[in-house]
Amino acid sequence: MQWIDIGANLTHDAFDLDREAVIAQAHEAGVMQIVVTGADVAGSAMAAELARGHPGRLFATAGVHPHHAQQFEPTQLPALRALLGCAQVVAVGECGLDYFRNFSPRAAQLRAFEWQLQLAADSGKPLFLHQRDAHEDFIAALRAWGARLPRAVAHCFTGGERELDAYLALGLSIGITGWFCDERRGAHLRSLVGRIPVGRLMLETDAPYLLPRDLSPRPASRRNEPRYLPHIGEAVAHARGETVEYCAAHTSAHAQEFFSLSKPGAPKAAI
Ligand SMILES: [Zn+2]
């Protein structure tokens, strides 16, 4: 079976001592391709550099997470634009709105989000979206841009039925993480996940965050890794009433199509 992790923060310093081993172990576990999340401009450049060293296996996003929106200056836009011109950079993000923590003021978040929606419209690269406790503003921004935006995925979906239906109606794809495996916080997701059509569902670890709570044995470090993606996939398959093989196949096929992932050993020509 082959899986694709569409969101792993592999440039995080939690991986500084053994990053290459983590990538190799993911591969051994059947996680054939990984999209490395960029959360600010410097981190996006690091993600692109890491992906460059693993053609066809690792890819990157380039963007600014809402937590970092306040530090995001217009002078940084050309650097993001340049990264989005790299073949291994396959999406704009992660970007969006997070009113749960409000690490950046809402006005700064909205401004940074708008800039990145513009980058997506200009580059044609898909959006890797983050939203927490900001549903109304988030939906309003996406609606305002409408058909000018390329395709988009709501990463780490943890919302309820109303949010899911609104996302699906807007044409978004949905990313499911190990949050799903949390017996308390993820319970509602297990009854909702069957509403996501084949061809709109992708899987992600969000490593090193969100270690699946029901993983056994649990690593003492509590660090999540892309090699645990099949564990999430099994839980999702079970809740959807699908075989694990079918779930791996359709989520991987959608990820490859969504991010236009090149095959290992056949990196796309630079744009
Ligand atoms: Zn996120």
mmCIF file of C-alpha atoms and ligand atoms in Angstrom:
data_model
loop_
_atom_site.group_PDB
_atom_site.id
_atom_site.type_symbol
_atom_site.label_atom_id
_atom_site.label_comp_id
_atom_site.label_asym_id
_atom_site.label_seq_id
_atom_site.Cartn_x
_atom_site.Cartn_y
_atom_site.Cartn_z
ATOM 1 C CA MET A 1 0.000 0.000 0.000
ATOM 2 C CA GLN A 2 1.109 3.503 -0.758
ATOM 3 C CA TRP A 3 0.163 6.618 1.149
ATOM 4 C CA ILE A 4 0.765 10.335 0.737
ATOM 5 C CA ASP A 5 1.180 12.711 3.694
ATOM 6 C CA ILE A 6 -0.035 16.099 2.448
ATOM 7 C CA GLY A 7 1.109 18.008 5.548
ATOM 8 C CA ALA A 8 4.258 17.399 7.580
ATOM 9 C CA ASN A 9 6.307 20.134 9.239
ATOM 10 C CA LEU A 10 9.611 18.424 8.523
ATOM 11 C CA THR A 11 11.653 21.612 8.862
ATOM 12 C CA HIS A 12 10.618 21.796 12.538
ATOM 13 C CA ASP A 13 13.581 21.606 14.901
ATOM 14 C CA ALA A 14 12.085 18.445 16.425
ATOM 15 C CA PHE A 15 13.608 16.728 13.377
ATOM 16 C CA ASP A 16 16.997 18.432 13.415
ATOM 17 C CA LEU A 17 18.872 15.398 14.749
ATOM 18 C CA ASP A 18 17.381 12.694 12.519
ATOM 19 C CA ARG A 19 15.479 14.297 9.634
ATOM 20 C CA GLU A 20 16.842 11.960 6.955
ATOM 21 C CA ALA A 21 16.051 8.901 9.088
ATOM 22 C CA VAL A 22 12.489 10.141 9.598
ATOM 23 C CA ILE A 23 12.085 10.515 5.826
ATOM 24 C CA ALA A 24 13.538 7.041 5.210
ATOM 25 C CA GLN A 25 11.304 5.438 7.853
ATOM 26 C CA ALA A 26 8.233 7.070 6.323
ATOM 27 C CA HIS A 27 9.172 5.572 2.988
ATOM 28 C CA GLU A 28 9.606 2.137 4.553
ATOM 29 C CA ALA A 29 6.129 2.488 6.090
ATOM 30 C CA GLY A 30 4.622 3.080 2.636
ATOM 31 C CA VAL A 31 4.389 6.858 2.832
ATOM 32 C CA MET A 32 5.752 7.393 -0.647
ATOM 33 C CA GLN A 33 5.375 11.149 -0.983
ATOM 34 C CA ILE A 34 5.240 13.959 1.568
ATOM 35 C CA VAL A 35 4.271 17.600 1.172
ATOM 36 C CA VAL A 36 6.390 19.614 3.624
ATOM 37 C CA THR A 37 4.466 22.514 5.122
ATOM 38 C CA GLY A 38 5.876 26.039 4.981
ATOM 39 C CA ALA A 39 4.596 28.268 7.793
ATOM 40 C CA ASP A 40 6.564 31.475 7.199
ATOM 41 C CA VAL A 41 8.847 32.796 4.481
ATOM 42 C CA ALA A 42 12.083 31.432 5.951
ATOM 43 C CA GLY A 43 10.455 28.101 6.783
ATOM 44 C CA SER A 44 9.019 27.882 3.273
ATOM 45 C CA ALA A 45 12.491 28.395 1.798
ATOM 46 C CA MET A 46 13.777 25.607 4.056
ATOM 47 C CA ALA A 47 10.917 23.335 3.013
ATOM 48 C CA ALA A 48 11.656 24.005 -0.659
ATOM 49 C CA GLU A 49 15.334 23.256 -0.080
ATOM 50 C CA LEU A 50 14.539 19.998 1.716
ATOM 51 C CA ALA A 51 12.200 18.960 -1.106
ATOM 52 C CA ARG A 52 14.846 19.801 -3.693
ATOM 53 C CA GLY A 53 17.053 17.131 -2.142
ATOM 54 C CA HIS A 54 14.354 14.457 -2.475
ATOM 55 C CA PRO A 55 12.924 14.870 -5.986
ATOM 56 C CA GLY A 56 9.642 13.100 -6.530
ATOM 57 C CA ARG A 57 9.448 12.128 -2.839
ATOM 58 C CA LEU A 58 9.241 15.432 -1.014
ATOM 59 C CA PHE A 59 7.395 18.563 -2.071
ATOM 60 C CA ALA A 60 6.803 21.853 -0.281
ATOM 61 C CA THR A 61 4.246 24.556 0.285
ATOM 62 C CA ALA A 62 5.177 28.231 0.477
ATOM 63 C CA GLY A 63 3.192 30.604 2.625
ATOM 64 C CA VAL A 64 2.617 32.289 5.967
ATOM 65 C CA HIS A 65 0.544 30.686 8.731
ATOM 66 C CA PRO A 66 -1.974 33.024 10.393
ATOM 67 C CA HIS A 67 0.053 32.769 13.634
ATOM 68 C CA HIS A 68 2.891 34.563 11.814
ATOM 69 C CA ALA A 69 0.700 37.034 9.928
ATOM 70 C CA GLN A 70 1.794 40.020 11.982
ATOM 71 C CA GLN A 71 5.433 39.561 10.969
ATOM 72 C CA PHE A 72 4.510 39.169 7.297
ATOM 73 C CA GLU A 73 5.521 42.278 5.365
ATOM 74 C CA PRO A 74 4.731 43.227 1.758
ATOM 75 C CA THR A 75 8.498 43.267 1.148
ATOM 76 C CA GLN A 76 8.467 39.464 1.623
ATOM 77 C CA LEU A 77 5.986 38.858 -1.191
ATOM 78 C CA PRO A 78 8.607 38.654 -3.965
ATOM 79 C CA ALA A 79 10.421 35.899 -2.030
ATOM 80 C CA LEU A 80 7.201 33.894 -1.772
ATOM 81 C CA ARG A 81 6.481 34.501 -5.446
ATOM 82 C CA ALA A 82 9.942 33.205 -6.335
ATOM 83 C CA LEU A 83 9.440 30.081 -4.229
ATOM 84 C CA LEU A 84 6.122 29.440 -5.961
ATOM 85 C CA GLY A 85 8.025 29.412 -9.239
ATOM 86 C CA CYS A 86 9.980 26.333 -8.098
ATOM 87 C CA ALA A 87 8.751 23.016 -9.487
ATOM 88 C CA GLN A 88 8.884 21.248 -6.098
ATOM 89 C CA VAL A 89 6.756 23.956 -4.437
ATOM 90 C CA VAL A 90 3.264 22.656 -5.073
ATOM 91 C CA ALA A 91 0.917 24.875 -3.046
ATOM 92 C CA VAL A 92 0.380 28.287 -1.464
ATOM 93 C CA GLY A 93 0.176 28.001 2.334
ATOM 94 C CA GLU A 94 -0.314 27.154 4.867
ATOM 95 C CA CYS A 95 -2.453 30.227 5.050
ATOM 96 C CA GLY A 96 -5.806 31.179 6.457
ATOM 97 C CA LEU A 97 -7.315 32.401 9.705
ATOM 98 C CA ASP A 98 -6.924 31.260 13.319
ATOM 99 C CA TYR A 99 -9.105 33.105 15.834
ATOM 100 C CA PHE A 100 -8.677 30.347 18.416
ATOM 101 C CA ARG A 101 -5.249 31.456 19.476
ATOM 102 C CA ASN A 102 -5.143 34.912 17.849
ATOM 103 C CA PHE A 103 -1.331 34.913 17.970
ATOM 104 C CA SER A 104 -1.587 37.629 15.321
ATOM 105 C CA PRO A 105 -4.311 40.316 15.386
ATOM 106 C CA ARG A 106 -7.272 39.531 13.181
ATOM 107 C CA ALA A 107 -6.654 42.468 10.856
ATOM 108 C CA ALA A 108 -3.114 41.215 10.182
ATOM 109 C CA GLN A 109 -4.433 37.697 9.578
ATOM 110 C CA LEU A 110 -7.045 38.908 7.103
ATOM 111 C CA ARG A 111 -4.460 40.992 5.239
ATOM 112 C CA ALA A 112 -1.943 38.136 5.038
ATOM 113 C CA PHE A 113 -4.677 35.770 3.876
ATOM 114 C CA GLU A 114 -5.749 38.160 1.113
ATOM 115 C CA TRP A 115 -2.169 38.502 -0.128
ATOM 116 C CA GLN A 116 -1.830 34.755 -0.335
ATOM 117 C CA LEU A 117 -5.151 34.277 -2.081
ATOM 118 C CA GLN A 118 -3.779 36.730 -4.638
ATOM 119 C CA LEU A 119 -0.577 34.660 -4.928
ATOM 120 C CA ALA A 120 -2.650 31.541 -5.544
ATOM 121 C CA ALA A 121 -4.761 33.285 -8.167
ATOM 122 C CA ASP A 122 -1.603 34.570 -9.885
ATOM 123 C CA SER A 123 0.463 31.374 -9.686
ATOM 124 C CA GLY A 124 -2.353 28.904 -10.281
ATOM 125 C CA LYS A 125 -0.913 26.725 -7.511
ATOM 126 C CA PRO A 126 -3.462 25.200 -5.141
ATOM 127 C CA LEU A 127 -4.136 26.520 -1.648
ATOM 128 C CA PHE A 128 -3.245 24.713 1.577
ATOM 129 C CA LEU A 129 -5.659 26.297 4.028
ATOM 130 C CA HIS A 130 -5.812 26.564 7.811
ATOM 131 C CA GLN A 131 -8.932 27.679 9.661
ATOM 132 C CA ARG A 132 -9.772 27.587 13.342
ATOM 133 C CA ASP A 133 -12.669 29.436 15.006
ATOM 134 C CA ALA A 134 -12.839 31.787 12.018
ATOM 135 C CA HIS A 135 -15.330 30.020 9.797
ATOM 136 C CA GLU A 136 -17.436 33.017 8.753
ATOM 137 C CA ASP A 137 -14.538 35.293 7.752
ATOM 138 C CA PHE A 138 -12.746 32.385 6.103
ATOM 139 C CA ILE A 139 -15.723 31.404 3.962
ATOM 140 C CA ALA A 140 -16.406 35.054 3.119
ATOM 141 C CA ALA A 141 -12.850 35.554 1.825
ATOM 142 C CA LEU A 142 -12.979 32.421 -0.314
ATOM 143 C CA ARG A 143 -16.422 33.346 -1.670
ATOM 144 C CA ALA A 144 -15.250 36.846 -2.571
ATOM 145 C CA TRP A 145 -12.447 35.422 -4.689
ATOM 146 C CA GLY A 146 -14.678 32.726 -6.122
ATOM 147 C CA ALA A 147 -13.612 31.223 -9.428
ATOM 148 C CA ARG A 148 -10.408 33.289 -9.557
ATOM 149 C CA LEU A 149 -8.904 30.866 -7.025
ATOM 150 C CA PRO A 150 -7.378 27.530 -7.975
ATOM 151 C CA ARG A 151 -8.371 24.394 -6.071
ATOM 152 C CA ALA A 152 -7.929 24.385 -2.305
ATOM 153 C CA VAL A 153 -7.715 21.990 0.629
ATOM 154 C CA ALA A 154 -8.914 22.690 4.169
ATOM 155 C CA HIS A 155 -6.022 21.078 6.022
ATOM 156 C CA CYS A 156 -6.453 19.435 9.442
ATOM 157 C CA PHE A 157 -10.225 19.552 9.305
ATOM 158 C CA THR A 158 -11.633 19.316 12.841
ATOM 159 C CA GLY A 159 -14.916 21.170 12.394
ATOM 160 C CA GLY A 160 -18.524 20.088 12.495
ATOM 161 C CA GLU A 161 -21.160 19.189 9.954
ATOM 162 C CA ARG A 162 -22.024 22.775 9.072
ATOM 163 C CA GLU A 163 -18.411 23.656 8.321
ATOM 164 C CA LEU A 164 -17.832 20.480 6.366
ATOM 165 C CA ASP A 165 -20.901 20.981 4.213
ATOM 166 C CA ALA A 166 -19.924 24.612 3.553
ATOM 167 C CA TYR A 167 -16.423 23.538 2.499
ATOM 168 C CA LEU A 168 -17.711 20.788 0.246
ATOM 169 C CA ALA A 169 -20.220 23.183 -1.331
ATOM 170 C CA LEU A 170 -17.335 25.571 -2.045
ATOM 171 C CA GLY A 171 -15.467 22.762 -3.797
ATOM 172 C CA LEU A 172 -12.738 22.388 -1.169
ATOM 173 C CA SER A 173 -10.890 19.165 -0.582
ATOM 174 C CA ILE A 174 -10.513 18.032 3.028
ATOM 175 C CA GLY A 175 -7.356 16.984 4.900
ATOM 176 C CA ILE A 176 -7.752 14.644 7.878
ATOM 177 C CA THR A 177 -5.030 14.300 10.540
ATOM 178 C CA GLY A 178 -4.482 12.113 13.603
ATOM 179 C CA TRP A 179 -6.941 14.387 15.423
ATOM 180 C CA PHE A 180 -9.372 11.855 13.971
ATOM 181 C CA CYS A 181 -7.876 9.153 16.219
ATOM 182 C CA ASP A 182 -8.561 11.077 19.438
ATOM 183 C CA GLU A 183 -11.393 9.224 21.124
ATOM 184 C CA ARG A 184 -12.824 12.422 22.617
ATOM 185 C CA ARG A 185 -11.930 15.330 20.348
ATOM 186 C CA GLY A 186 -12.187 13.293 17.152
ATOM 187 C CA ALA A 187 -15.420 11.413 17.862
ATOM 188 C CA HIS A 188 -17.593 13.733 15.749
ATOM 189 C CA LEU A 189 -15.223 13.371 12.807
ATOM 190 C CA ARG A 190 -15.760 9.632 12.653
ATOM 191 C CA SER A 191 -19.445 10.128 11.884
ATOM 192 C CA LEU A 192 -18.728 12.949 9.420
ATOM 193 C CA VAL A 193 -15.853 11.530 7.392
ATOM 194 C CA GLY A 194 -18.169 9.371 5.286
ATOM 195 C CA ARG A 195 -19.734 12.558 3.880
ATOM 196 C CA ILE A 196 -16.483 13.444 2.105
ATOM 197 C CA PRO A 197 -16.647 12.081 -1.441
ATOM 198 C CA VAL A 198 -13.843 10.022 -2.937
ATOM 199 C CA GLY A 199 -11.677 12.493 -4.817
ATOM 200 C CA ARG A 200 -12.026 15.199 -2.148
ATOM 201 C CA LEU A 201 -10.312 13.475 0.797
ATOM 202 C CA MET A 202 -6.594 13.507 1.654
ATOM 203 C CA LEU A 203 -4.595 12.426 4.706
ATOM 204 C CA GLU A 204 -1.875 14.181 6.681
ATOM 205 C CA THR A 205 0.040 13.833 9.927
ATOM 206 C CA ASP A 206 0.838 17.511 10.691
ATOM 207 C CA ALA A 207 4.013 16.044 12.228
ATOM 208 C CA PRO A 208 5.599 16.715 14.688
ATOM 209 C CA TYR A 209 2.222 17.820 16.076
ATOM 210 C CA LEU A 210 -0.928 15.759 16.653
ATOM 211 C CA LEU A 211 0.514 12.373 17.509
ATOM 212 C CA PRO A 212 -2.471 9.987 17.204
ATOM 213 C CA ARG A 213 -3.648 9.407 20.765
ATOM 214 C CA ASP A 214 -4.411 5.739 20.202
ATOM 215 C CA LEU A 215 -1.013 4.864 18.749
ATOM 216 C CA SER A 216 0.492 1.880 20.504
ATOM 217 C CA PRO A 217 3.169 1.844 21.617
ATOM 218 C CA ARG A 218 3.274 5.625 21.964
ATOM 219 C CA PRO A 219 6.732 7.022 21.345
ATOM 220 C CA ALA A 220 8.240 8.455 24.530
ATOM 221 C CA SER A 221 9.102 11.660 22.639
ATOM 222 C CA ARG A 222 5.404 12.150 21.737
ATOM 223 C CA ARG A 223 6.732 13.371 18.405
ATOM 224 C CA ASN A 224 4.478 12.637 15.476
ATOM 225 C CA GLU A 225 6.091 11.446 12.234
ATOM 226 C CA PRO A 226 4.948 10.809 8.664
ATOM 227 C CA ARG A 227 5.472 7.061 9.177
ATOM 228 C CA TYR A 228 2.323 7.046 11.338
ATOM 229 C CA LEU A 229 0.135 8.125 8.431
ATOM 230 C CA PRO A 230 -1.060 4.544 7.688
ATOM 231 C CA HIS A 231 -2.392 4.394 11.265
ATOM 232 C CA ILE A 232 -4.589 7.419 10.524
ATOM 233 C CA GLY A 233 -5.565 5.933 7.170
ATOM 234 C CA GLU A 234 -6.719 2.698 8.799
ATOM 235 C CA ALA A 235 -8.969 4.585 11.221
ATOM 236 C CA VAL A 236 -10.401 6.702 8.398
ATOM 237 C CA ALA A 237 -11.006 3.641 6.215
ATOM 238 C CA HIS A 238 -12.781 1.881 9.078
ATOM 239 C CA ALA A 239 -15.054 4.857 9.757
ATOM 240 C CA ARG A 240 -15.893 5.160 6.045
ATOM 241 C CA GLY A 241 -16.619 1.445 5.688
ATOM 242 C CA GLU A 242 -13.847 1.079 3.118
ATOM 243 C CA THR A 243 -10.972 -1.348 2.857
ATOM 244 C CA VAL A 244 -7.667 0.121 3.925
ATOM 245 C CA GLU A 245 -6.303 -0.620 0.440
ATOM 246 C CA TYR A 246 -9.058 1.364 -1.239
ATOM 247 C CA CYS A 247 -8.660 4.283 1.174
ATOM 248 C CA ALA A 248 -4.897 4.393 0.537
ATOM 249 C CA ALA A 249 -5.481 4.248 -3.217
ATOM 250 C CA HIS A 250 -8.106 6.970 -3.526
ATOM 251 C CA THR A 251 -6.563 9.404 -1.037
ATOM 252 C CA SER A 252 -3.176 9.008 -2.737
ATOM 253 C CA ALA A 253 -4.644 9.404 -6.220
ATOM 254 C CA HIS A 254 -6.397 12.581 -5.148
ATOM 255 C CA ALA A 255 -3.255 13.997 -3.522
ATOM 256 C CA GLN A 256 -1.214 13.328 -6.675
ATOM 257 C CA GLU A 257 -3.798 14.980 -8.850
ATOM 258 C CA PHE A 258 -4.495 17.884 -6.481
ATOM 259 C CA PHE A 259 -0.830 18.866 -6.005
ATOM 260 C CA SER A 260 0.282 17.659 -9.481
ATOM 261 C CA LEU A 261 2.952 15.525 -7.785
ATOM 262 C CA SER A 262 5.656 14.218 -10.068
ATOM 263 C CA LYS A 263 6.748 10.615 -9.728
ATOM 264 C CA PRO A 264 9.990 9.689 -7.908
ATOM 265 C CA GLY A 265 12.944 9.977 -10.227
ATOM 266 C CA ALA A 266 11.044 12.138 -12.677
ATOM 267 C CA PRO A 267 11.140 15.662 -11.298
ATOM 268 C CA LYS A 268 9.184 18.155 -13.328
ATOM 269 C CA ALA A 269 11.140 20.652 -15.328
ATOM 270 C CA ALA A 270 11.603 23.977 -13.591
ATOM 271 C CA ILE A 271 9.020 26.529 -14.619
HETATM 272 ZN ZN ZN B 1 -2.653 24.310 10.277
#
